[in-house]
PDB file of C-alpha atoms in Angstrom:
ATOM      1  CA  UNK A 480      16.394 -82.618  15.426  1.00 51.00           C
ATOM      2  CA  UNK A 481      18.338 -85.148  13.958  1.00 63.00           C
ATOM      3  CA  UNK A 482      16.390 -88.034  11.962  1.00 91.00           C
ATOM      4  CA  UNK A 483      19.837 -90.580  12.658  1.00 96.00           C
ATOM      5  CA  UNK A 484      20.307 -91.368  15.672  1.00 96.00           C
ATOM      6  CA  UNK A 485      23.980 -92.413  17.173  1.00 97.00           C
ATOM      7  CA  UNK A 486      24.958 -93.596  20.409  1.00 97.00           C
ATOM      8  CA  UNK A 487      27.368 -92.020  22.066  1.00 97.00           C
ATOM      9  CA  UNK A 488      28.167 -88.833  21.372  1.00 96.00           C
ATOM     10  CA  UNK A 489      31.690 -89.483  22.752  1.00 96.00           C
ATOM     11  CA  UNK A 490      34.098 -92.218  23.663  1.00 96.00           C
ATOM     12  CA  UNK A 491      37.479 -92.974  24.978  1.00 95.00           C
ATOM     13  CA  UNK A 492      38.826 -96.283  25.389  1.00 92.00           C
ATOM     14  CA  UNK A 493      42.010 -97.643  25.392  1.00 89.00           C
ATOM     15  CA  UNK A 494      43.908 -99.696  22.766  1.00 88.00           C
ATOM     16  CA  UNK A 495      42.895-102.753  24.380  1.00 87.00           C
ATOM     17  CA  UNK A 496      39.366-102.079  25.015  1.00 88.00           C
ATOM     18  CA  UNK A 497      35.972-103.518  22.955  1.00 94.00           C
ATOM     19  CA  UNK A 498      33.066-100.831  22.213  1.00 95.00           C
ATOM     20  CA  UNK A 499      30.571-100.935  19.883  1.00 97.00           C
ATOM     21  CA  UNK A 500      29.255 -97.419  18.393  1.00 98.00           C
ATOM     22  CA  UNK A 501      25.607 -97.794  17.736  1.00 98.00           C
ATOM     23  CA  UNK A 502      23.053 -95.816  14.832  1.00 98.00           C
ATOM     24  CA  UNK A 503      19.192 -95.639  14.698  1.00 97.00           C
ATOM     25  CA  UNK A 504      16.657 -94.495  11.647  1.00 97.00           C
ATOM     26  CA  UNK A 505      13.088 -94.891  11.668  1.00 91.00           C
ATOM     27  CA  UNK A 506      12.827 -93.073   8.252  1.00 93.00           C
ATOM     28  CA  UNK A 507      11.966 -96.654   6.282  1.00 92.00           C
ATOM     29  CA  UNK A 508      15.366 -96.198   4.785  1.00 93.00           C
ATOM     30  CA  UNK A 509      17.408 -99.375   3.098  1.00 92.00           C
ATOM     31  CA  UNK A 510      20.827 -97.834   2.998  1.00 93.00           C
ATOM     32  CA  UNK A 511      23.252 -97.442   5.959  1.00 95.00           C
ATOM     33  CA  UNK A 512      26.332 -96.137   5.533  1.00 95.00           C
ATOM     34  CA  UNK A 513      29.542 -95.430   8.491  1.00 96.00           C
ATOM     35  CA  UNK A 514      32.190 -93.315   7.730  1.00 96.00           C
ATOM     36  CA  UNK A 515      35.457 -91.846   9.582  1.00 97.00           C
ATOM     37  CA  UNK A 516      36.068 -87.977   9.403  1.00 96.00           C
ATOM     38  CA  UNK A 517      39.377 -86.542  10.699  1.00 95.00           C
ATOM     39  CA  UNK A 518      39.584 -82.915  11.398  1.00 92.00           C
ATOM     40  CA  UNK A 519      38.652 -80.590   8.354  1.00 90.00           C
ATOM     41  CA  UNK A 520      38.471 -83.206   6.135  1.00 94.00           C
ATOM     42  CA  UNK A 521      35.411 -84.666   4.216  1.00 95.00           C
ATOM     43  CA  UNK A 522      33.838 -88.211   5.379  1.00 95.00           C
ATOM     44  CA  UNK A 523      35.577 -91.475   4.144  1.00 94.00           C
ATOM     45  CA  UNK A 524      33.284 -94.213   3.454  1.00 93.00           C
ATOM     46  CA  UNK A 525      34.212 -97.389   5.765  1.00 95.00           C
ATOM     47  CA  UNK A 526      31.276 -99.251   5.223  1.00 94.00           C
ATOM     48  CA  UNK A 527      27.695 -99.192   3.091  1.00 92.00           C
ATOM     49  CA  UNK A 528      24.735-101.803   4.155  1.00 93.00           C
ATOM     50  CA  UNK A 529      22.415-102.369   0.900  1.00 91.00           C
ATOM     51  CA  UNK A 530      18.841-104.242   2.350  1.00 92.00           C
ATOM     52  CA  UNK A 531      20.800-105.337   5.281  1.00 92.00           C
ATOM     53  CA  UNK A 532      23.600-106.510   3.298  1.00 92.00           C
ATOM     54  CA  UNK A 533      27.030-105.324   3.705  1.00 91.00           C
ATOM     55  CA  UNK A 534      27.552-104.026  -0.362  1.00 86.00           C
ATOM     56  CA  UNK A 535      30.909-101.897   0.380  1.00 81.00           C
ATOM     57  CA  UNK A 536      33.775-102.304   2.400  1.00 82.00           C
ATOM     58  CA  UNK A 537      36.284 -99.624   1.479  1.00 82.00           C
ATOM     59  CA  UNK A 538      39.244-101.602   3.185  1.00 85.00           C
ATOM     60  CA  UNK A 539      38.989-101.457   6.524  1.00 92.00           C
ATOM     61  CA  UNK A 540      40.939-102.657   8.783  1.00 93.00           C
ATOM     62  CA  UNK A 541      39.408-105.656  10.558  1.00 93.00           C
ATOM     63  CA  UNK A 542      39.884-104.085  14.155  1.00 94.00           C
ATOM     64  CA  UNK A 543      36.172-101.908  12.587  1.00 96.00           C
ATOM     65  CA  UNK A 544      33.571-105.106  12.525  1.00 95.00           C
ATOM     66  CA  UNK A 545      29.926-103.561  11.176  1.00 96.00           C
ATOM     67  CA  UNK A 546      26.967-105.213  11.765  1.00 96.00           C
ATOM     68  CA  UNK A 547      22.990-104.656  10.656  1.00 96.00           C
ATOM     69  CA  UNK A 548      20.969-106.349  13.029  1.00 94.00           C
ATOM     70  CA  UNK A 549      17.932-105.119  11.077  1.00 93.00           C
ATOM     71  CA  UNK A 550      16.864-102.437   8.653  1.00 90.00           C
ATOM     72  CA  UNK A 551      16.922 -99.465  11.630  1.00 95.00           C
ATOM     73  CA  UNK A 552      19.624-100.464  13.222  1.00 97.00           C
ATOM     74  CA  UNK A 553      24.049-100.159  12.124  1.00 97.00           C
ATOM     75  CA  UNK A 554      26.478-100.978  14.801  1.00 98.00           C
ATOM     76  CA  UNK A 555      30.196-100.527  14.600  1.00 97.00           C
ATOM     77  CA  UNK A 556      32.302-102.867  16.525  1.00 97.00           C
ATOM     78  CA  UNK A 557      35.725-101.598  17.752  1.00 95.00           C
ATOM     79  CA  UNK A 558      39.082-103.862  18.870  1.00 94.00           C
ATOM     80  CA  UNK A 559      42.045-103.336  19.800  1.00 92.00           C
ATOM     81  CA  UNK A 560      42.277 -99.581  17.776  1.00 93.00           C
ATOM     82  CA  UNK A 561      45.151 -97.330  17.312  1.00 94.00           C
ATOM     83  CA  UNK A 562      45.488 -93.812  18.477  1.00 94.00           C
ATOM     84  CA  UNK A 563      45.434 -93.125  14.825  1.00 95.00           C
ATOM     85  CA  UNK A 564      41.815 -94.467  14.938  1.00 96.00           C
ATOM     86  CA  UNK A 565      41.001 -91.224  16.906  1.00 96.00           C
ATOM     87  CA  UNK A 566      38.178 -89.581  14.649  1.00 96.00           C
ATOM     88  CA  UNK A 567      34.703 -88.465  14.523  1.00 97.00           C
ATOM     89  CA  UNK A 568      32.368 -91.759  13.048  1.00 97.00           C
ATOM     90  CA  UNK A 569      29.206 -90.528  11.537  1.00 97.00           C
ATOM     91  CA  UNK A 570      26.384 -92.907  10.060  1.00 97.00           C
ATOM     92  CA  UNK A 571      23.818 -92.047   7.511  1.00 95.00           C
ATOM     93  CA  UNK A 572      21.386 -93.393   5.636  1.00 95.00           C
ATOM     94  CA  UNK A 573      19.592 -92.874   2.359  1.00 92.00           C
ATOM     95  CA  UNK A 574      16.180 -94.132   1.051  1.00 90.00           C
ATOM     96  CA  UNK A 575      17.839 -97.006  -1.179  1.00 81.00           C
ATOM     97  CA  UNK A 576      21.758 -96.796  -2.399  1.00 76.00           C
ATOM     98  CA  UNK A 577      21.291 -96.293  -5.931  1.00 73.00           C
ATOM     99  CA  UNK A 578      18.206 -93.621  -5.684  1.00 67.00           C
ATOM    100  CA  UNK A 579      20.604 -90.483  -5.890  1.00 77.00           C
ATOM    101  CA  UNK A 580      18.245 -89.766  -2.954  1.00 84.00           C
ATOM    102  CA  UNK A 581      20.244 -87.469  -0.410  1.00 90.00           C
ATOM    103  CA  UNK A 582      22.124 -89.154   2.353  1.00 93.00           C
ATOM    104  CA  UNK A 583      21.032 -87.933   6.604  1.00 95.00           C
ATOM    105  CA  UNK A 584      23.785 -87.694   8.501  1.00 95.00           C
ATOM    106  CA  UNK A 585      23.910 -88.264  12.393  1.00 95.00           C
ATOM    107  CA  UNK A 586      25.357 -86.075  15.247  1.00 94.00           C
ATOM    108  CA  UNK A 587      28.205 -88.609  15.126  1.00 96.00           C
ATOM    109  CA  UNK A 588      30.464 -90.199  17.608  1.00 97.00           C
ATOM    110  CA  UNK A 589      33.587 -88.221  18.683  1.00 96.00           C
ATOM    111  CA  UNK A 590      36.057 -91.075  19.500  1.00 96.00           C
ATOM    112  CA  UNK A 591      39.535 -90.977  21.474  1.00 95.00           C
ATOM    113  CA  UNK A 592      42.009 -93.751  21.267  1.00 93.00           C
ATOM    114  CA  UNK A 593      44.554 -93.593  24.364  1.00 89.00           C
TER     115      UNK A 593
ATOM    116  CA  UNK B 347      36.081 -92.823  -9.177  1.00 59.00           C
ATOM    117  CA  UNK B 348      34.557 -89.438  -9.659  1.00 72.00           C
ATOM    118  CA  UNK B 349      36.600 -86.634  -8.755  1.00 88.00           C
ATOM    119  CA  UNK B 350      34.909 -83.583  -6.709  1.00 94.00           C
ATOM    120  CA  UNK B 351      36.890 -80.246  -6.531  1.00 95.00           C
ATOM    121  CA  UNK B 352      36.636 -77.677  -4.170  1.00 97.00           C
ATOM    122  CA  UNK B 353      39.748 -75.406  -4.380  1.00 96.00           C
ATOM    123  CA  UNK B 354      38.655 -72.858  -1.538  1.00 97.00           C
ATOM    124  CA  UNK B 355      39.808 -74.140   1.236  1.00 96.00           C
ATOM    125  CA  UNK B 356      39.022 -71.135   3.422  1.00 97.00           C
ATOM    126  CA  UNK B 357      36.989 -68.193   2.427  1.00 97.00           C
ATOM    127  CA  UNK B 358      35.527 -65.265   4.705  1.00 98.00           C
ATOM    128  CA  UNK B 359      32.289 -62.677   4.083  1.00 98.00           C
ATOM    129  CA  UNK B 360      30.877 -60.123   5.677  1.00 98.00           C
ATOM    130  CA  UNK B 361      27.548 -60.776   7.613  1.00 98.00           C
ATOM    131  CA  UNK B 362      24.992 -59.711   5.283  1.00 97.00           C
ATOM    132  CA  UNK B 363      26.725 -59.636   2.235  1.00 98.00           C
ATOM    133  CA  UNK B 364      27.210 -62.845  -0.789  1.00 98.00           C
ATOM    134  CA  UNK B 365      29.593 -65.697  -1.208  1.00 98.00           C
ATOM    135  CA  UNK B 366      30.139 -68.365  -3.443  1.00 98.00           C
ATOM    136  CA  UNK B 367      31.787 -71.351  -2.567  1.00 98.00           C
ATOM    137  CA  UNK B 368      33.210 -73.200  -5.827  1.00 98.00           C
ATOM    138  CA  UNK B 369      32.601 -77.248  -6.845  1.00 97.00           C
ATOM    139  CA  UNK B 370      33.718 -78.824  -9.964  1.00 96.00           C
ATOM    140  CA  UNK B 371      33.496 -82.347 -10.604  1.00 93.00           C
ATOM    141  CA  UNK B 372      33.989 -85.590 -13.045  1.00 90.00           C
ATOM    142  CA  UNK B 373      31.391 -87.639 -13.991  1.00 84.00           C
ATOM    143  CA  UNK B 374      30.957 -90.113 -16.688  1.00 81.00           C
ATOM    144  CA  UNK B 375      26.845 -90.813 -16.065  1.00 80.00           C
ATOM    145  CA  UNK B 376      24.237 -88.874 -18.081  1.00 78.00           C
ATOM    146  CA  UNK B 377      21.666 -88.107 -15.226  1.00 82.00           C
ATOM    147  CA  UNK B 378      23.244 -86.906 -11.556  1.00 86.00           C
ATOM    148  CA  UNK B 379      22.602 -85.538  -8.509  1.00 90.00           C
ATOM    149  CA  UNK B 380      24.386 -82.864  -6.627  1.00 93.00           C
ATOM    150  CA  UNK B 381      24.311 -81.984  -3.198  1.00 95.00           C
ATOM    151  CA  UNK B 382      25.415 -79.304  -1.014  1.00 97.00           C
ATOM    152  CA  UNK B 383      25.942 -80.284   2.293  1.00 97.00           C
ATOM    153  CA  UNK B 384      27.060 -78.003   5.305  1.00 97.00           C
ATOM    154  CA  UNK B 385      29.010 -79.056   9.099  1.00 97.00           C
ATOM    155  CA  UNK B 386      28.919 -76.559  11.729  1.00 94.00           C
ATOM    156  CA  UNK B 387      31.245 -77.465  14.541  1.00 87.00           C
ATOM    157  CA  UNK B 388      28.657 -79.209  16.092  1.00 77.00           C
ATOM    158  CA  UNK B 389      29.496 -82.057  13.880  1.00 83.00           C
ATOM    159  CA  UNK B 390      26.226 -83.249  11.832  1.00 90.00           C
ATOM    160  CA  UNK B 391      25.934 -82.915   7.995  1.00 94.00           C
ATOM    161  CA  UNK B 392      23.394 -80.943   7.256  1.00 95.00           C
ATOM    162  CA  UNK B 393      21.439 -81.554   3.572  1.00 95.00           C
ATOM    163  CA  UNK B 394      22.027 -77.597   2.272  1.00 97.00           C
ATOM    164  CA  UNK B 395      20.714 -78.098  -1.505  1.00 96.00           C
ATOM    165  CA  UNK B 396      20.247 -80.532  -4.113  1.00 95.00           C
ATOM    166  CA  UNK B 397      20.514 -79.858  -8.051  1.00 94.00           C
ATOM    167  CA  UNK B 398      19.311 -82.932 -10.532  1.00 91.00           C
ATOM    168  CA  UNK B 399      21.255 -82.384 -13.246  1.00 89.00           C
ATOM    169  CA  UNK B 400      18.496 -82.459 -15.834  1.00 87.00           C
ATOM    170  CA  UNK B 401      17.186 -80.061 -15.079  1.00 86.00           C
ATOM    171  CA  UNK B 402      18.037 -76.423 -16.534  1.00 81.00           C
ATOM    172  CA  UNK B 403      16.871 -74.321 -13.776  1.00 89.00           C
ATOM    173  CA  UNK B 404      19.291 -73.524 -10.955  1.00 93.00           C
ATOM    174  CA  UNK B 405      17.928 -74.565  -7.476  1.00 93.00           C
ATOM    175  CA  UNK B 406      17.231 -72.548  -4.567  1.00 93.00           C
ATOM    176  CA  UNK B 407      16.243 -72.756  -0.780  1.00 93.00           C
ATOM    177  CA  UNK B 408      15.931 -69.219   0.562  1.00 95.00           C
ATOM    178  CA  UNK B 409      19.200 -67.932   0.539  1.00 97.00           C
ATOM    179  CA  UNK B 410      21.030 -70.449  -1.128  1.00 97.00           C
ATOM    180  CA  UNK B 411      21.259 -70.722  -4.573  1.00 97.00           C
ATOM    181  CA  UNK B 412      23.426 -72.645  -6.790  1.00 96.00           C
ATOM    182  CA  UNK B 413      24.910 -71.452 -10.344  1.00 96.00           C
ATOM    183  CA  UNK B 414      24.879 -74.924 -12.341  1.00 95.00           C
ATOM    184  CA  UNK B 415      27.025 -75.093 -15.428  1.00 93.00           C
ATOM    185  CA  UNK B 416      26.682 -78.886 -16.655  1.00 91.00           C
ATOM    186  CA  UNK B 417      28.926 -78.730 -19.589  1.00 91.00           C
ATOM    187  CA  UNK B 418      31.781 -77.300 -17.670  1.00 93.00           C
ATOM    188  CA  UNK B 419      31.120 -79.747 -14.347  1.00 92.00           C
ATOM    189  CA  UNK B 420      30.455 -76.803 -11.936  1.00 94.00           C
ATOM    190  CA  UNK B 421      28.138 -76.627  -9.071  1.00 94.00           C
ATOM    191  CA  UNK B 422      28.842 -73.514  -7.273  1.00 97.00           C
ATOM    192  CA  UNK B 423      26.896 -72.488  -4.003  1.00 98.00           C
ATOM    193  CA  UNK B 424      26.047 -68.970  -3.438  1.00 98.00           C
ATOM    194  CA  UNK B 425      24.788 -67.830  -0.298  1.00 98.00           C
ATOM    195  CA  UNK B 426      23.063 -64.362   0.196  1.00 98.00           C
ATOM    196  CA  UNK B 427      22.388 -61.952   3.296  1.00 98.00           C
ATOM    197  CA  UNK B 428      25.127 -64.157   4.820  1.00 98.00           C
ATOM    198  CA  UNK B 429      24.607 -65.058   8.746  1.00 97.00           C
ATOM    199  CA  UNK B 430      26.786 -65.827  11.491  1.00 97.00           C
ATOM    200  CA  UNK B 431      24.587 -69.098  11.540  1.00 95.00           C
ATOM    201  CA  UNK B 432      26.430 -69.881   8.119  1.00 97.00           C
ATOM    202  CA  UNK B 433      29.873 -70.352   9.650  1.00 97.00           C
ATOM    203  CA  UNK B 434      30.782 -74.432   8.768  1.00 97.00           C
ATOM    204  CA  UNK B 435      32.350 -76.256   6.575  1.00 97.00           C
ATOM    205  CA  UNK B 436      30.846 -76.846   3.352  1.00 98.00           C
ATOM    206  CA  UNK B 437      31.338 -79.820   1.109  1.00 98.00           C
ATOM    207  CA  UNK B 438      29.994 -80.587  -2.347  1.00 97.00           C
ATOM    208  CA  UNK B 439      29.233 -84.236  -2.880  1.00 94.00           C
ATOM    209  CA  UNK B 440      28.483 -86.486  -6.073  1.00 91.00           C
ATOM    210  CA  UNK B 441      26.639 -89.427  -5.942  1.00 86.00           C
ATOM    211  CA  UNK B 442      27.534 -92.780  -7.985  1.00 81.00           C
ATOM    212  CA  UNK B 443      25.885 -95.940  -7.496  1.00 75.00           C
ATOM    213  CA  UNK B 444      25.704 -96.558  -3.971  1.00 74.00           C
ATOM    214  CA  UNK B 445      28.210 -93.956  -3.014  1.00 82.00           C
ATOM    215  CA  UNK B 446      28.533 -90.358  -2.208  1.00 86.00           C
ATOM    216  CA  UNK B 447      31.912 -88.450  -3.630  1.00 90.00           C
ATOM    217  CA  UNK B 448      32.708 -85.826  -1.364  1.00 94.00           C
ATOM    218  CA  UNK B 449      34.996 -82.550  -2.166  1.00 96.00           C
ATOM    219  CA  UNK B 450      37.462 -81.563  -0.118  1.00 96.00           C
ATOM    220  CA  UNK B 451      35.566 -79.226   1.384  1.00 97.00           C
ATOM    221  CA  UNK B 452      35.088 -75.060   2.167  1.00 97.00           C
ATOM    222  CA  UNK B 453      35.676 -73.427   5.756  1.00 97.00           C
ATOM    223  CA  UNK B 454      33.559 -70.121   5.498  1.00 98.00           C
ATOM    224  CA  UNK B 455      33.673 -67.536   8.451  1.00 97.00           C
ATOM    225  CA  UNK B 456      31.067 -65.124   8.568  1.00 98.00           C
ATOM    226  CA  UNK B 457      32.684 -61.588  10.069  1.00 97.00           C
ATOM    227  CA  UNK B 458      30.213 -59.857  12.080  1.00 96.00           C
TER     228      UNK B 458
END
């Protein structure tokens, strides 16, 4: 059983659409973290939450909006997305970001962009 | 930014028998982490082993073992009495400050 909770396990929505993709952890942890993964290919860090505070933001396009509502919870606002978009989203979290503690991954989100 | 290396991109064993799946890396801090993470294709990262770099002794976790050779950056994973359970992807991954480095990763089919 997964320790990371994300919500859903798979989307499609259309270029004009709004979603949000939602993560849960009730581990007492104080990192979040999103990141895109494209077939075969390792994660790419979008986005790290430090204490609730956004710390990275690897240059994502603004259409991606995070937000940390509180210390269990990372959502991951989507607009107006591009087919290229199209990608698995996982979010994990670590027991603070500079502990060299190991990172729990979700099930991710499998998302479609029509 | 550290650089992870994993130049297998595909490798193949026979169920029951050993492979080792290779990881290099750059790092310019003193005292490190490494993790071996594993994706079956149902999608979650799974935590396979972690190595502190301090330490001498090479870890293990039943049938995974790594071969750690700090001076020459390696972190290679070898996996014993291989299972068709152990068919994924495998990445290496490097922490630095607040982020995780991840190689380019391993697909490994097990051949029954």
């Amino acid at each position: 059983d997964t320790e990371v909770t994300q919500t859903p396990k798979h989307l499609v929505m259309g270029m004009t659409n709004k979603k949000s993709l939602k993560c849960e952890q009730h581990m007492g942890h104080r990192a979040m973290y999103w990141y895109k993964q494209k077939a075969k290919k390792p994660p790419e860090l979008m986005f790290v939450y430090s204490y609730e505070k956004l710390s990275i933001n690897e240059s994502v396009p603004s259409r991606f909006s995070p937000e940390c509502p509180n210390s269990s919870l990372l959502n991951l606002h989507l607009h107006a997305l591009q087919p290229e978009d199209s990608a698995l989203y996982l979010c994990a979290s670590s027991q603070d970001p500079y502990s060299n503690q190991p990172q729990h991954f979700g099930d991710g989100t499998r998302l479609s962009i029509l | 930014a550290q650089t992870v290396t994993q130049s297998q991109p595909e490798m193949s064993v026979q169920e029951a028998e050993t492979v080792t799946l290779s990881c290099t890396y750059d790092t310019s801090e003193s005292d490190y982490y490494l993790f071996w993470y594993k994706q079956p294709p149902s999608r979650q990262m799974i935590l396979v082993i972690r190595q502190e770099a301090y330490k001498q002794q090479n870890a293990t976790e039943n049938r995974f073992s790594v071969n750690f050779q700090k001076a020459a950056k390696s972190f290679s994973l070898k996996i014993s009495d291989s299972q068709l359970g152990d068919a994924a992807m495998y990445f290496c991954a490097v922490p630095t400050g607040n982020q995780f480095y991840f190689g380019t990763g391993t697909s490994l089919t097990v051949i029954p």
